[in-house]
PDB file of C-alpha atoms in Angstrom:
ATOM      1  CA  LEU E   1      -0.122  -0.002  -0.007  1.00 91.00           C
ATOM      2  CA  CYS E   2       2.729   2.312   0.469  1.00 95.00           C
ATOM      3  CA  LEU E   3       4.058   2.177  -3.113  1.00 97.00           C
ATOM      4  CA  ALA E   4       0.294   2.914  -4.281  1.00 97.00           C
ATOM      5  CA  ARG E   5       0.531   6.299  -2.070  1.00 97.00           C
ATOM      6  CA  THR E   6       3.677   6.719  -3.425  1.00 97.00           C
ATOM      7  CA  PHE E   7       2.340   6.329  -6.993  1.00 98.00           C
ATOM      8  CA  VAL E   8      -0.686   8.773  -6.249  1.00 98.00           C
ATOM      9  CA  ALA E   9       1.788  11.448  -4.772  1.00 98.00           C
ATOM     10  CA  LEU E  10       3.935  11.346  -8.099  1.00 98.00           C
ATOM     11  CA  ALA E  11       0.688  11.411  -9.936  1.00 98.00           C
ATOM     12  CA  THR E  12      -0.149  14.575  -7.995  1.00 97.00           C
ATOM     13  CA  LEU E  13       3.410  15.452  -8.752  1.00 97.00           C
ATOM     14  CA  TYR E  14       2.714  15.186 -12.644  1.00 97.00           C
ATOM     15  CA  TYR E  15      -0.805  17.201 -11.923  1.00 96.00           C
ATOM     16  CA  ASP E  16       0.935  20.281 -11.038  1.00 96.00           C
ATOM     17  CA  LEU E  17       3.491  20.107 -13.759  1.00 96.00           C
ATOM     18  CA  TYR E  18       0.929  19.561 -16.548  1.00 95.00           C
ATOM     19  CA  ASP E  19       1.967  16.136 -17.532  1.00 97.00           C
ATOM     20  CA  LEU E  20      -1.106  14.308 -18.050  1.00 97.00           C
ATOM     21  CA  GLU E  21       0.353  11.073 -19.403  1.00 98.00           C
ATOM     22  CA  SER E  22       2.499  10.428 -16.314  1.00 98.00           C
ATOM     23  CA  TYR E  23      -0.783  11.908 -13.989  1.00 98.00           C
ATOM     24  CA  VAL E  24      -2.685   9.008 -15.668  1.00 98.00           C
ATOM     25  CA  GLN E  25      -0.211   6.214 -15.728  1.00 98.00           C
ATOM     26  CA  TYR E  26       0.762   6.763 -11.695  1.00 98.00           C
ATOM     27  CA  HIS E  27      -3.479   6.398 -11.040  1.00 98.00           C
ATOM     28  CA  LEU E  28      -3.682   3.702 -13.015  1.00 98.00           C
ATOM     29  CA  GLN E  29      -0.701   1.810 -11.174  1.00 98.00           C
ATOM     30  CA  ALA E  30      -2.120   2.564  -8.236  1.00 98.00           C
ATOM     31  CA  ALA E  31      -5.148   1.838  -8.415  1.00 98.00           C
ATOM     32  CA  ASN E  32      -3.846  -1.878  -9.735  1.00 97.00           C
ATOM     33  CA  ILE E  33      -2.371  -2.417  -6.171  1.00 98.00           C
ATOM     34  CA  TYR E  34      -5.560  -0.898  -4.396  1.00 97.00           C
ATOM     35  CA  LYS E  35      -7.384  -3.833  -6.351  1.00 96.00           C
ATOM     36  CA  LYS E  36      -4.847  -6.260  -4.866  1.00 97.00           C
ATOM     37  CA  PHE E  37      -5.618  -5.384  -1.395  1.00 96.00           C
ATOM     38  CA  SER E  38      -9.245  -5.306  -2.024  1.00 94.00           C
ATOM     39  CA  ASP E  39      -9.132  -1.397  -1.020  1.00 95.00           C
ATOM     40  CA  LYS E  40     -11.998  -0.606  -3.532  1.00 95.00           C
ATOM     41  CA  HIS E  41     -12.274   3.209  -1.887  1.00 95.00           C
ATOM     42  CA  TYR E  42      -8.850   4.117  -2.843  1.00 97.00           C
ATOM     43  CA  GLU E  43      -9.008   2.163  -5.958  1.00 97.00           C
ATOM     44  CA  PHE E  44     -12.231   4.127  -7.086  1.00 97.00           C
ATOM     45  CA  LYS E  45     -10.639   7.184  -6.403  1.00 97.00           C
ATOM     46  CA  SER E  46      -7.527   6.729  -8.415  1.00 98.00           C
ATOM     47  CA  LEU E  47      -9.222   5.307 -11.343  1.00 98.00           C
ATOM     48  CA  ALA E  48     -11.451   8.272 -11.345  1.00 97.00           C
ATOM     49  CA  ASN E  49      -8.953  10.392 -11.432  1.00 98.00           C
ATOM     50  CA  ALA E  50      -7.112   8.552 -14.142  1.00 98.00           C
ATOM     51  CA  LEU E  51     -10.730   8.664 -16.017  1.00 98.00           C
ATOM     52  CA  ASN E  52     -10.394  12.975 -15.103  1.00 96.00           C
ATOM     53  CA  GLY E  53      -6.983  12.534 -16.783  1.00 97.00           C
ATOM     54  CA  THR E  54      -8.119  10.803 -20.348  1.00 98.00           C
ATOM     55  CA  ILE E  55     -10.942  13.019 -20.356  1.00 97.00           C
ATOM     56  CA  LEU E  56      -8.479  16.385 -20.238  1.00 95.00           C
ATOM     57  CA  LEU E  57      -6.237  14.203 -22.718  1.00 97.00           C
ATOM     58  CA  ASP E  58      -9.210  13.960 -25.366  1.00 96.00           C
ATOM     59  CA  LYS E  59      -8.332  10.290 -24.997  1.00 97.00           C
ATOM     60  CA  THR E  60     -11.622   8.931 -25.623  1.00 96.00           C
ATOM     61  CA  ASN E  61     -11.237   5.120 -26.377  1.00 97.00           C
ATOM     62  CA  VAL E  62      -9.161   5.041 -23.031  1.00 97.00           C
ATOM     63  CA  SER E  63     -12.178   7.357 -21.170  1.00 97.00           C
ATOM     64  CA  ASP E  64     -14.665   4.607 -22.469  1.00 97.00           C
ATOM     65  CA  SER E  65     -12.460   1.840 -21.127  1.00 97.00           C
ATOM     66  CA  LEU E  66     -12.100   3.232 -17.950  1.00 98.00           C
ATOM     67  CA  ILE E  67     -15.885   3.885 -17.121  1.00 97.00           C
ATOM     68  CA  LYS E  68     -16.277   0.133 -17.552  1.00 97.00           C
ATOM     69  CA  VAL E  69     -13.653  -0.653 -15.263  1.00 97.00           C
ATOM     70  CA  ILE E  70     -15.048   2.144 -12.744  1.00 97.00           C
ATOM     71  CA  GLU E  71     -18.841   0.546 -12.943  1.00 95.00           C
ATOM     72  CA  THR E  72     -17.859  -2.586 -11.849  1.00 95.00           C
ATOM     73  CA  ILE E  73     -16.672  -1.959  -8.789  1.00 94.00           C
ATOM     74  CA  ASP E  74     -19.017  -3.423  -6.296  1.00 88.00           C
ATOM     75  CA  SER E  75     -20.875  -1.124  -3.665  1.00 88.00           C
ATOM     76  CA  LEU E  76     -19.391   2.601  -4.565  1.00 94.00           C
ATOM     77  CA  SER E  77     -21.069   5.013  -1.832  1.00 95.00           C
ATOM     78  CA  ASP E  78     -23.401   7.289  -3.008  1.00 94.00           C
ATOM     79  CA  MET E  79     -21.062  10.321  -3.280  1.00 94.00           C
ATOM     80  CA  GLU E  80     -18.482   8.099  -5.453  1.00 96.00           C
ATOM     81  CA  ARG E  81     -21.608   7.015  -7.517  1.00 95.00           C
ATOM     82  CA  ARG E  82     -22.477  11.062  -8.233  1.00 95.00           C
ATOM     83  CA  TYR E  83     -19.300  11.750  -8.895  1.00 95.00           C
ATOM     84  CA  LEU E  84     -18.674   9.114 -11.529  1.00 96.00           C
ATOM     85  CA  HIS E  85     -22.108  10.261 -13.272  1.00 97.00           C
ATOM     86  CA  GLY E  86     -20.697  13.697 -13.225  1.00 96.00           C
ATOM     87  CA  ARG E  87     -17.347  12.551 -15.161  1.00 96.00           C
ATOM     88  CA  ILE E  88     -19.186  10.669 -17.581  1.00 97.00           C
ATOM     89  CA  LEU E  89     -21.632  13.303 -18.112  1.00 97.00           C
ATOM     90  CA  THR E  90     -18.590  15.665 -19.077  1.00 96.00           C
ATOM     91  CA  HIS E  91     -17.175  13.176 -21.004  1.00 97.00           C
ATOM     92  CA  LYS E  92     -20.083  12.325 -23.530  1.00 96.00           C
ATOM     93  CA  LYS E  93     -20.383  16.574 -23.313  1.00 96.00           C
ATOM     94  CA  LEU E  94     -17.385  15.970 -25.049  1.00 95.00           C
ATOM     95  CA  THR E  95     -17.348  13.521 -27.506  1.00 95.00           C
ATOM     96  CA  GLY E  96     -21.175  12.047 -27.474  1.00 95.00           C
ATOM     97  CA  SER E  97     -24.131  13.398 -29.846  1.00 96.00           C
ATOM     98  CA  GLU E  98     -26.250  15.769 -28.722  1.00 96.00           C
ATOM     99  CA  SER E  99     -28.811  13.124 -27.898  1.00 96.00           C
ATOM    100  CA  GLU E 100     -26.178  11.572 -25.612  1.00 97.00           C
ATOM    101  CA  VAL E 101     -25.961  13.917 -23.631  1.00 97.00           C
ATOM    102  CA  LYS E 102     -29.241  15.043 -23.475  1.00 97.00           C
ATOM    103  CA  GLU E 103     -30.281  11.539 -22.235  1.00 97.00           C
ATOM    104  CA  LEU E 104     -27.548  11.647 -19.840  1.00 97.00           C
ATOM    105  CA  PHE E 105     -28.715  14.812 -18.497  1.00 97.00           C
ATOM    106  CA  ASP E 106     -31.734  13.259 -18.025  1.00 97.00           C
ATOM    107  CA  LEU E 107     -30.567  10.347 -16.408  1.00 97.00           C
ATOM    108  CA  TYR E 108     -28.490  12.326 -13.835  1.00 97.00           C
ATOM    109  CA  GLU E 109     -30.436  15.876 -13.399  1.00 96.00           C
ATOM    110  CA  LYS E 110     -32.230  14.873 -10.129  1.00 96.00           C
ATOM    111  CA  GLU E 111     -29.113  13.062  -8.567  1.00 96.00           C
ATOM    112  CA  LEU E 112     -26.056  15.460  -9.579  1.00 95.00           C
ATOM    113  CA  SER E 113     -28.562  18.359  -8.417  1.00 95.00           C
ATOM    114  CA  THR E 114     -27.496  17.745  -4.816  1.00 93.00           C
ATOM    115  CA  ASP E 115     -24.082  18.837  -4.415  1.00 92.00           C
ATOM    116  CA  VAL E 116     -22.325  21.902  -6.605  1.00 95.00           C
ATOM    117  CA  ASP E 117     -19.598  20.043  -8.510  1.00 94.00           C
ATOM    118  CA  GLY E 118     -22.565  17.940  -9.821  1.00 95.00           C
ATOM    119  CA  MET E 119     -24.601  21.143 -10.920  1.00 97.00           C
ATOM    120  CA  LEU E 120     -21.391  22.339 -12.499  1.00 97.00           C
ATOM    121  CA  ASP E 121     -21.585  19.177 -14.563  1.00 96.00           C
ATOM    122  CA  LEU E 122     -24.706  19.793 -15.162  1.00 98.00           C
ATOM    123  CA  GLY E 123     -24.881  23.257 -16.385  1.00 97.00           C
ATOM    124  CA  SER E 124     -21.824  22.455 -18.698  1.00 96.00           C
ATOM    125  CA  ALA E 125     -23.932  19.747 -20.552  1.00 97.00           C
ATOM    126  CA  CYS E 126     -26.942  22.292 -20.739  1.00 97.00           C
ATOM    127  CA  ASN E 127     -24.648  24.430 -22.885  1.00 96.00           C
ATOM    128  CA  ARG E 128     -23.815  21.724 -24.969  1.00 96.00           C
ATOM    129  CA  ILE E 129     -27.653  20.663 -25.259  1.00 97.00           C
ATOM    130  CA  GLY E 130     -28.585  24.813 -25.482  1.00 97.00           C
ATOM    131  CA  TYR E 131     -30.652  24.586 -21.962  1.00 97.00           C
ATOM    132  CA  HIS E 132     -29.100  28.114 -21.209  1.00 98.00           C
ATOM    133  CA  ASN E 133     -31.544  29.182 -19.405  1.00 98.00           C
ATOM    134  CA  ARG E 134     -31.597  25.691 -16.964  1.00 98.00           C
ATOM    135  CA  ALA E 135     -27.908  26.318 -16.911  1.00 98.00           C
ATOM    136  CA  LEU E 136     -28.839  29.864 -15.106  1.00 98.00           C
ATOM    137  CA  GLN E 137     -30.539  28.273 -12.748  1.00 98.00           C
ATOM    138  CA  LEU E 138     -28.117  25.658 -11.634  1.00 97.00           C
ATOM    139  CA  LEU E 139     -25.599  28.613 -11.122  1.00 97.00           C
ATOM    140  CA  ARG E 140     -28.004  30.693  -9.113  1.00 96.00           C
ATOM    141  CA  ASP E 141     -28.379  27.826  -7.206  1.00 96.00           C
ATOM    142  CA  ILE E 142     -25.238  27.211  -6.808  1.00 96.00           C
ATOM    143  CA  ASP E 143     -24.713  30.897  -5.546  1.00 94.00           C
ATOM    144  CA  ASN E 144     -27.374  30.021  -3.141  1.00 94.00           C
ATOM    145  CA  THR E 145     -25.439  27.072  -1.309  1.00 93.00           C
ATOM    146  CA  GLY E 146     -22.393  29.540   0.080  1.00 89.00           C
ATOM    147  CA  VAL E 147     -20.007  26.574  -0.986  1.00 90.00           C
ATOM    148  CA  LYS E 148     -16.977  27.452  -2.969  1.00 86.00           C
ATOM    149  CA  TYR E 149     -16.750  26.050  -6.427  1.00 86.00           C
ATOM    150  CA  ASP E 150     -14.581  25.598  -9.463  1.00 81.00           C
ATOM    151  CA  THR E 151     -14.200  29.588 -10.669  1.00 90.00           C
ATOM    152  CA  LEU E 152     -13.186  28.889 -14.031  1.00 91.00           C
ATOM    153  CA  LYS E 153     -15.759  25.945 -15.175  1.00 93.00           C
ATOM    154  CA  TYR E 154     -18.452  28.436 -13.141  1.00 94.00           C
ATOM    155  CA  LEU E 155     -17.625  31.574 -14.983  1.00 95.00           C
ATOM    156  CA  THR E 156     -17.251  29.226 -18.042  1.00 95.00           C
ATOM    157  CA  ILE E 157     -20.682  27.946 -18.157  1.00 96.00           C
ATOM    158  CA  ALA E 158     -22.169  31.748 -17.435  1.00 96.00           C
ATOM    159  CA  ILE E 159     -20.335  32.976 -20.402  1.00 96.00           C
ATOM    160  CA  TYR E 160     -21.835  30.641 -22.557  1.00 96.00           C
ATOM    161  CA  SER E 161     -25.138  30.395 -21.243  1.00 97.00           C
ATOM    162  CA  TYR E 162     -25.853  34.281 -21.192  1.00 97.00           C
ATOM    163  CA  GLN E 163     -24.153  33.986 -24.795  1.00 96.00           C
ATOM    164  CA  GLY E 164     -26.913  31.378 -25.589  1.00 96.00           C
ATOM    165  CA  VAL E 165     -29.913  33.498 -24.183  1.00 97.00           C
ATOM    166  CA  GLY E 166     -28.983  36.637 -26.182  1.00 96.00           C
ATOM    167  CA  ASP E 167     -27.681  38.303 -22.951  1.00 95.00           C
ATOM    168  CA  TYR E 168     -24.569  39.624 -24.601  1.00 93.00           C
ATOM    169  CA  LYS E 169     -23.964  42.176 -21.942  1.00 93.00           C
ATOM    170  CA  ASN E 170     -23.689  39.559 -18.672  1.00 92.00           C
ATOM    171  CA  ALA E 171     -22.114  37.295 -20.883  1.00 92.00           C
ATOM    172  CA  LEU E 172     -19.351  39.952 -21.508  1.00 91.00           C
ATOM    173  CA  ASN E 173     -19.361  41.457 -17.526  1.00 89.00           C
ATOM    174  CA  ASN E 174     -18.690  37.344 -16.972  1.00 83.00           C
ATOM    175  CA  LEU E 175     -15.780  37.218 -19.204  1.00 78.00           C
ATOM    176  CA  TRP E 176     -14.087  40.164 -17.411  1.00 76.00           C
ATOM    177  CA  ASP E 177     -14.845  39.602 -13.864  1.00 64.00           C
TER     178      ASP E 177
END
């Protein structure tokens, strides 16, 4: 297990250095060790981090494979399942058809609306499928939570949402804020 934790630490260093290939590889190595020790929670965390890396690297086939592997892990907690569904939605938003994204949005909307990260994932998907008003409502809901959130993701969603509803003034205001 010490080796697995070392791989996770190395992955974190490579992430900070923007070497996403190494980030993914070290998380996959850690996940294999966690799997051998039947530590499903840390196996999930490492696989989920590797999935994030493959999404950022636009490695669609690898992302699809990782999703299938993660879905086979027994007894994911509700939080882990929600996180996975957010990643699946993000992946499909970037690689799938509009109808695939809409189908996943409809499937996951209730579940992902329970936390800020999930709402950001939904808001981003909303812009992909033209639900700009729904995205703006999600941003208002996020503002009302008082919870810290990914500001860059929030602003990106806001800009495209306001642009999508024709409110270019607010789109530009969010661009320069």
